[in-house]
Coordinates of C-alpha atoms in Angstrom, one line a residue:
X1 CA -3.0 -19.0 38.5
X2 CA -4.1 -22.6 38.3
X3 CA -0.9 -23.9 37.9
X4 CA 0.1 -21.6 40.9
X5 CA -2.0 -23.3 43.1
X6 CA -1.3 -26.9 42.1
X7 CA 2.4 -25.9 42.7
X8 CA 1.4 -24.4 46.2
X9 CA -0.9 -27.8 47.4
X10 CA 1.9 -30.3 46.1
X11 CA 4.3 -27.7 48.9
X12 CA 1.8 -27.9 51.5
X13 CA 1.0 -32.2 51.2
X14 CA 4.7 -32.7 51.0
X15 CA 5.3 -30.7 54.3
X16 CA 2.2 -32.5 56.1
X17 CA 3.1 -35.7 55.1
X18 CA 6.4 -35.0 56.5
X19 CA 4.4 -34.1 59.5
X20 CA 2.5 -37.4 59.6
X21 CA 5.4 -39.9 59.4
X22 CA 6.7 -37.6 62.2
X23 CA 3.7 -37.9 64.5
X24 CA 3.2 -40.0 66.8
X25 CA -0.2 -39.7 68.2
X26 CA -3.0 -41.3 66.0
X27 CA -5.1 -38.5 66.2
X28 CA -2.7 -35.9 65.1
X29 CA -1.9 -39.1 62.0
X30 CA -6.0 -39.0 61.2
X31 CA -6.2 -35.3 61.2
X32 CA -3.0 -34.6 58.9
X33 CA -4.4 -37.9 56.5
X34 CA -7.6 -36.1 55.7
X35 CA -6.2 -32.8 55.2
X36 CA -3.7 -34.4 52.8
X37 CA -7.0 -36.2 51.5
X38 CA -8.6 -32.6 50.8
X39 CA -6.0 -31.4 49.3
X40 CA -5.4 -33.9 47.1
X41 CA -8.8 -33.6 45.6
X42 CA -8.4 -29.8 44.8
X43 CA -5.1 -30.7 43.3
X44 CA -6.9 -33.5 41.1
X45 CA -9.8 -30.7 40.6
X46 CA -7.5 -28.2 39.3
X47 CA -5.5 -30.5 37.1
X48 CA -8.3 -31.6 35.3
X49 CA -8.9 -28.0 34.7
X50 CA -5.3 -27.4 33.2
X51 CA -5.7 -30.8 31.0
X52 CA -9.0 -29.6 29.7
X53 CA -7.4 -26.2 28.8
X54 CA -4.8 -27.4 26.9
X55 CA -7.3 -29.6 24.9
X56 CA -9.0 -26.1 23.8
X57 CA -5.8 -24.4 23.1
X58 CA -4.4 -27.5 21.2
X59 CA -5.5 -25.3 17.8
X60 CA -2.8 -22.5 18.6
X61 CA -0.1 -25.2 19.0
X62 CA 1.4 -24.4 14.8
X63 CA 1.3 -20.7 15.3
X64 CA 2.3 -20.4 19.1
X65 CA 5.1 -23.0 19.0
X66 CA 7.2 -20.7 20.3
X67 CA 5.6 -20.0 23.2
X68 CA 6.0 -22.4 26.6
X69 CA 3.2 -23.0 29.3
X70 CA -0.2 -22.6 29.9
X71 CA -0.9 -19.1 30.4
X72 CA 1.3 -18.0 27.5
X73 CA -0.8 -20.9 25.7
X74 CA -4.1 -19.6 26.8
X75 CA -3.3 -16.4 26.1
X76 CA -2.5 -17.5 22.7
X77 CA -5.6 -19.5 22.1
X78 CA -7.4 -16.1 23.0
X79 CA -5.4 -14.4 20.3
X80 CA -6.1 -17.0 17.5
X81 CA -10.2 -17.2 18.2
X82 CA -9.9 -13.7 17.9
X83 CA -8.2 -13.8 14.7
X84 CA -10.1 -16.4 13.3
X85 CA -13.3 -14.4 13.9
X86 CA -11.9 -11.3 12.2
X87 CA -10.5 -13.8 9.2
X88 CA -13.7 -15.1 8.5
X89 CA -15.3 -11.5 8.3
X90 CA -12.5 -10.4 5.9
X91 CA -12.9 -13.6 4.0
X92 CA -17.1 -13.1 3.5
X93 CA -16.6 -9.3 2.3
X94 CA -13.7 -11.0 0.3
X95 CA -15.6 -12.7 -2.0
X96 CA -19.1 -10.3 -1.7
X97 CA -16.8 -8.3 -3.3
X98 CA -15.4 -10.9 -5.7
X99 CA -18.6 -12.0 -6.5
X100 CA -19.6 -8.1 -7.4
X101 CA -16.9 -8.3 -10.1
X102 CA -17.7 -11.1 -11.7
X103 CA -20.9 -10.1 -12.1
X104 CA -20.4 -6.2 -13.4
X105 CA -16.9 -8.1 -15.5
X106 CA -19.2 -10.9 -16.6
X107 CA -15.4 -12.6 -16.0
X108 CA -15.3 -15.9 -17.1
X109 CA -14.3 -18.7 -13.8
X110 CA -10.9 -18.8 -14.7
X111 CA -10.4 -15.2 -15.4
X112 CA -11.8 -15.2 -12.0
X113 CA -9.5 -17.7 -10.9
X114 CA -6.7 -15.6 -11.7
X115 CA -8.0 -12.7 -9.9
X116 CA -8.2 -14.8 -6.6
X117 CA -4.6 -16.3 -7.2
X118 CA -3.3 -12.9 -7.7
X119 CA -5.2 -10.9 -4.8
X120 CA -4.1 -14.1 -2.7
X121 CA -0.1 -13.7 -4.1
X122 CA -0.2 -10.1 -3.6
X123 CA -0.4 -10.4 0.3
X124 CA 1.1 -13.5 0.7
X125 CA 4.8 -11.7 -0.4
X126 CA 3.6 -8.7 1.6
X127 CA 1.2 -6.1 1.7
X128 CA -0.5 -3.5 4.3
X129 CA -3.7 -4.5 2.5
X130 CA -5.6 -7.0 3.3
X131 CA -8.0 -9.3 0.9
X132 CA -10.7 -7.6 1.8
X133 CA -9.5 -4.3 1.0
X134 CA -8.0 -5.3 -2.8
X135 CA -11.0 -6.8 -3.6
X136 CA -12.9 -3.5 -3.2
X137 CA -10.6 -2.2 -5.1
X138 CA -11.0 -4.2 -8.0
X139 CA -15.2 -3.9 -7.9
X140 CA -14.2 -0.5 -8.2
X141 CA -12.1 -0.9 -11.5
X142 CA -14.6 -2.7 -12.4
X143 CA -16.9 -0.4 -12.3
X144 CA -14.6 1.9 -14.6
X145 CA -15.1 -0.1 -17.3
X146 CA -12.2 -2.4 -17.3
X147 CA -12.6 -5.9 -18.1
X148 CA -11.2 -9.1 -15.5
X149 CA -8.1 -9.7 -17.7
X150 CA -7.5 -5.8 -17.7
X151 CA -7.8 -5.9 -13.4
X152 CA -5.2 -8.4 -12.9
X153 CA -2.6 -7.0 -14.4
X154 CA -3.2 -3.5 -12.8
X155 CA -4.1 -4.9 -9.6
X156 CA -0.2 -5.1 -8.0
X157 CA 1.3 -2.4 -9.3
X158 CA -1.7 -0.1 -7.9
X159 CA -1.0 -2.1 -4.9
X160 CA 2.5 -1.0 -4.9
X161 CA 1.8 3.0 -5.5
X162 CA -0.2 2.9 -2.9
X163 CA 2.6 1.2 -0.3
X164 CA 5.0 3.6 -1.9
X165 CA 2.9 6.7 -1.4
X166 CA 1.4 6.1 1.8
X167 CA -2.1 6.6 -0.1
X168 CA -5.0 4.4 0.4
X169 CA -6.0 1.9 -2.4
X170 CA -8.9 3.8 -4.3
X171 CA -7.0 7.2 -4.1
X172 CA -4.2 5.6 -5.4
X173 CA -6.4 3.5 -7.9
X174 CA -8.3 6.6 -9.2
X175 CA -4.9 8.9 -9.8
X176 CA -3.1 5.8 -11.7
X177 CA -5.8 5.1 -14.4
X178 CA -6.9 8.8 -14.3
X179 CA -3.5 9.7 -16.0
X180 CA -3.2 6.3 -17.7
X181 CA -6.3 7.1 -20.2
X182 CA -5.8 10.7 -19.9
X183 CA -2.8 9.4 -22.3
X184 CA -4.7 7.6 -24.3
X185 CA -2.5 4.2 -22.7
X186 CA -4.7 0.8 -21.7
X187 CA -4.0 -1.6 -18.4
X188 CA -1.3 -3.2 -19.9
X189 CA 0.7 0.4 -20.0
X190 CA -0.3 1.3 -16.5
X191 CA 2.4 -0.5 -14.5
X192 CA 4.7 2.0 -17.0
X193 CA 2.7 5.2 -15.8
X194 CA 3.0 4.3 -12.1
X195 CA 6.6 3.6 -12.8
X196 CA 6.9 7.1 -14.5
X197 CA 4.9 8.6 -10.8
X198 CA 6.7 6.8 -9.0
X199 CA 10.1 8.7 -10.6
X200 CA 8.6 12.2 -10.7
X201 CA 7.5 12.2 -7.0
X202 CA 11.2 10.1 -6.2
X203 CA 13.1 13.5 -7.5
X204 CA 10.6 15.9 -6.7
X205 CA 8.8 17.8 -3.8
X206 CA 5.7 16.1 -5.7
X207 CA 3.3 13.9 -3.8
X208 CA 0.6 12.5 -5.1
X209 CA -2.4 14.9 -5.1
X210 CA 0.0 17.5 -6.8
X211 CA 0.7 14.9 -9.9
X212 CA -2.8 14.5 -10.0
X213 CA -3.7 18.4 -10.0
X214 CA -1.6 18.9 -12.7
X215 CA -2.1 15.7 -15.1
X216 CA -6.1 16.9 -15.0
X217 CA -4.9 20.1 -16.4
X218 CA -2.1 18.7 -18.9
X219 CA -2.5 15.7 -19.5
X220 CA -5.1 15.6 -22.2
X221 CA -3.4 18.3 -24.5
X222 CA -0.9 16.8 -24.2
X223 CA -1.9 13.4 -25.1
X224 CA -3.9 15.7 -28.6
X225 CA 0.0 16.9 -29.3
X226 CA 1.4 13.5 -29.3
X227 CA 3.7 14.1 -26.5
X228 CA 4.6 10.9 -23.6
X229 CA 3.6 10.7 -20.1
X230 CA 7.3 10.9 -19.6
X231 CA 7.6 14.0 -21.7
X232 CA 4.9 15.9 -19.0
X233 CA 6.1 13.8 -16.0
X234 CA 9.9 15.4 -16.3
X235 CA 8.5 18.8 -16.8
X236 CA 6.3 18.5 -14.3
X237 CA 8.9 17.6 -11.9
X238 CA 11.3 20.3 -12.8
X239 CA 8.6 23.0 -12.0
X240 CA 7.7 21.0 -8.7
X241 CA 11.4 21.6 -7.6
X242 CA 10.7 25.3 -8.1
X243 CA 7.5 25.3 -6.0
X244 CA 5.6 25.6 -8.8
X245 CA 2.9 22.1 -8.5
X246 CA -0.4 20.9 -8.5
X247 CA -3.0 22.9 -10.7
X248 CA -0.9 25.7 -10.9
X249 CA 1.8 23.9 -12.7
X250 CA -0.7 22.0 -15.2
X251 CA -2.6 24.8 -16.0
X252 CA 0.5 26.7 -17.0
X253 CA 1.8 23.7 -19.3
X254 CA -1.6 23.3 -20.2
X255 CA -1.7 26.8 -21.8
X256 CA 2.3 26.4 -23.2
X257 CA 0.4 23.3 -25.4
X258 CA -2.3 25.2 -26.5
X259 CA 0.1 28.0 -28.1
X260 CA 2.3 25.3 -29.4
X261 CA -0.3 23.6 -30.8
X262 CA -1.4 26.2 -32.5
X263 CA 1.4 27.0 -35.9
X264 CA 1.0 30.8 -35.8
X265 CA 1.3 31.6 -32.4
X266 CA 4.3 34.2 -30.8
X267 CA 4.9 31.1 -28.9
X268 CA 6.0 29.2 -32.5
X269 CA 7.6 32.2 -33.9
X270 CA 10.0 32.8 -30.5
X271 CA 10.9 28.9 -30.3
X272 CA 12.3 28.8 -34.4
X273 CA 8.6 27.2 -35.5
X274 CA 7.7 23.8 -36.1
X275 CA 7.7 22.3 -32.1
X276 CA 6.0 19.1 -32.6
X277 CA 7.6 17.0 -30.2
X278 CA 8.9 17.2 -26.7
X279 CA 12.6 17.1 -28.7
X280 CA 11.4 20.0 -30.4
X281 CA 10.1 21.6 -27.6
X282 CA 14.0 21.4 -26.0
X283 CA 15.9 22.5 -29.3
X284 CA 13.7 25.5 -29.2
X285 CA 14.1 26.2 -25.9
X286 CA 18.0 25.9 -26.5
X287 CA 17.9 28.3 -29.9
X288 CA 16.5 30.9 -27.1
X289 CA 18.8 30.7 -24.8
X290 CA 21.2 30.9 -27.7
X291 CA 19.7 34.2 -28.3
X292 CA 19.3 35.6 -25.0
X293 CA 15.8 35.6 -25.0
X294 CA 14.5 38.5 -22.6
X295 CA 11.5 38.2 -20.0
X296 CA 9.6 41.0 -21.8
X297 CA 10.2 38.4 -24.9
X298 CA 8.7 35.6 -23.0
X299 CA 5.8 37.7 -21.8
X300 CA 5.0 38.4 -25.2
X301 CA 5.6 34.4 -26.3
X302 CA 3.3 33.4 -23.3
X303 CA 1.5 35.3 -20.9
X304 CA 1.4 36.2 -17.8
X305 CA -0.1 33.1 -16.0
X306 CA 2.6 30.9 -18.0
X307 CA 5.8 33.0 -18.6
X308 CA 7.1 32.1 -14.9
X309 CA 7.2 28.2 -16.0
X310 CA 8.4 29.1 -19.2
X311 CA 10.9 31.0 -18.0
X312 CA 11.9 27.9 -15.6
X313 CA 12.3 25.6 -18.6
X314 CA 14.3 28.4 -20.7
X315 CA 16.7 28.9 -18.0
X316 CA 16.6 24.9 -16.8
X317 CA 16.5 23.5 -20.6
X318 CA 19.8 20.8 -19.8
X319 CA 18.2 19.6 -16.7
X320 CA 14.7 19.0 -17.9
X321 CA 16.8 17.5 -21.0
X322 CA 18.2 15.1 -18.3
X323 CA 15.3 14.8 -16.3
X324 CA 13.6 13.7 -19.6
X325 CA 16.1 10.9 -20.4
X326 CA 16.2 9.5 -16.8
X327 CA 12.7 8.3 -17.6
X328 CA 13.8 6.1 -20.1
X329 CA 14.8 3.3 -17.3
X330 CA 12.1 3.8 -14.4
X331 CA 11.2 0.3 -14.8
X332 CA 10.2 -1.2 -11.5
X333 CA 10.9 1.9 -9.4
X334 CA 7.9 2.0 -7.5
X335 CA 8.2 -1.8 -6.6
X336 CA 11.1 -0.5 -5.1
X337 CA 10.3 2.4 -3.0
X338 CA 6.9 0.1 -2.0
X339 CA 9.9 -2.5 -0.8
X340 CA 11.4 0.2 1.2
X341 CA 8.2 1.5 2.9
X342 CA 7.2 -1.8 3.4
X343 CA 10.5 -2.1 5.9
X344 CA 9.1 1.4 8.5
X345 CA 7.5 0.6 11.3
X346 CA 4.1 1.6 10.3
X347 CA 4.0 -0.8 7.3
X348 CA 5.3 -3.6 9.6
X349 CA 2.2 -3.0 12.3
X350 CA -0.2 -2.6 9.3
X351 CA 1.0 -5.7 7.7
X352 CA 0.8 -7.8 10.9
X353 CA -2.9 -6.6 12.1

């Protein structure tokens, strides 16, 4: 608007001055020089103004380059004191919350240091997090029990399932490490265990509140058999692709462990005896198939509640087999589907506010 109007008085004195060298009478001359006069001094009035203003807005000039004039300026210097309010706020909780985990870690400065580096490189490459929100986070492993040094490794890929998944942080936080010592695995394994969720729910109808459903139910027997993460995970996958998830698939593999766990079960006998492993688990599955096991067999193996996910891996034995072997090279696969949410729209928008 200002510069509106200076453009509009420089029009109007350069039309009366064209006036005044045209007149001829002296007062018609007087009374076009002091209207020139007048509007001279609200053009030096307003220019002052504009000069003043871009003073202010000099601060915006690195991150507004692109921009041209003094509105879009202004504008822009509006923008950035709003921004640099909000980045102080997220900068205080930032380190409240920092400050929370040294104390409960009794982290040493630079395992500290490390923690800052690594929150700070974590949304510097990209994240729809911001400091604030990661640093929460980490009070709250903290607050699990795990140690400084144990927190920065977990910190990113926790960061990444949660991109990936469209969960928030702490969800996504509390499901990881949940399976992770429901395994009997420490921080250093967990990037592999989010790697191994980040598989199931890539060839599955699984989401993440299903995987966690069922790893409360399955995990920890099978964790007391000796079995993998990626032993459950493929099974779990295979019954999630036959709408069988959440707590209804771990209890039934829940109670499949028990009888196999147990050396003088029907389960044992039906399966050939001696199913230790997940391996074992598939050759027996195979020997019945090679004898044409019959559902009233498998009722009798099982029960009720379990004989329809039993039957599922009878009759699917070469595809869990595959499933199975497919986890042997999941490494970095939930990096990658956090890469490829990070591209939609949504993630953009996040990561820019």
């Amino acid at each position: 608007q200002q510069i509106g109007l200076i453009k509009q008085l420089e029009n109007r004195m350069s039309l009366l001055k064209q006036k005044m060298d045209a007149a001829t009478d002296p007062k018609d001359v007087r009374k076009l020089s002091d209207e020139i006069r007048r509007l001279s001094l609200q053009k030096k009035e307003l220019t002052t103004g504009v000069t003043n203003l871009g003073k202010q807005t000099k601060i915006t000039s690195g991150i507004m380059g692109q921009f041209r004039g003094v509105l879009i300026n202004t504008f822009g210097a509006y923008a950035v004191l709003a921004g640099i309010k909000s980045t102080f706020n997220t900068i205080r909780e930032f380190e409240k919350s920092m400050t929370m985990v040294k104390a409960v870690t009794n982290a040493t400065a630079s395992e500290m240091q490390l923690l800052f580096d690594i929150t700070k490189n974590i949304v510097r490459k990209g994240s729809i997090f911001d400091p604030k929100t990661l640093a929460e986070t980490q009070l709250e492993l903290s607050k699990l029990g795990f140690t400084a040094s144990e927190i920065a490794v977990m910190i990113e890929p926790i960061n990444n399932l949660a991109i990936a998944t469209g969960e928030d942080l702490t969800k996504a936080s509390e499901i990881a490490t949940s399976a992770m010592r429901s395994f009997g695995l420490s921080a250093a394994d967990l990037s592999r265990v989010i790697d191994v969720m980040g598989k199931a729910l890539n060839i599955s109808s699984l989401d993440l509140s299903s995987w966690n459903e069922a790893m409360k139910y399955a995990a920890p027997v099978a964790h007391q058999l000796g079995w993998e993460v990626e032993d459950v995970a493929s099974m779990t996958a295979l019954l999630a692709n036959q709408q069988i998830k959440g707590s209804m698939a771990g209890t039934a593999m829940r109670q499949i462990f028990l009888k196999l766990a147990d050396s003088g079960s029907n389960l044992q006998r039906a399966m050939g005896g001696n199913i230790k492993t997940f391996e074992d688990f598939v050759a027996g599955l195979r020997r019945m198939n090679e004898a044409g096991i019959s559902l009233n067999e498998i009722l009798e193996a099982t029960d009720v509640r379990t004989s329809t996910a039993f039957s599922i891996f009878t009759s699917g034995v070469e595809t869990l087999a595959d499933v199975r072997n497919g986890f042997d090279s999941v490494n970095g696969s939930i990096k990658e589907m956090a890469e490829i949410n990070m591209e939609t729209l949504d993630a953009k928008i996040n990561q820019l506010n």
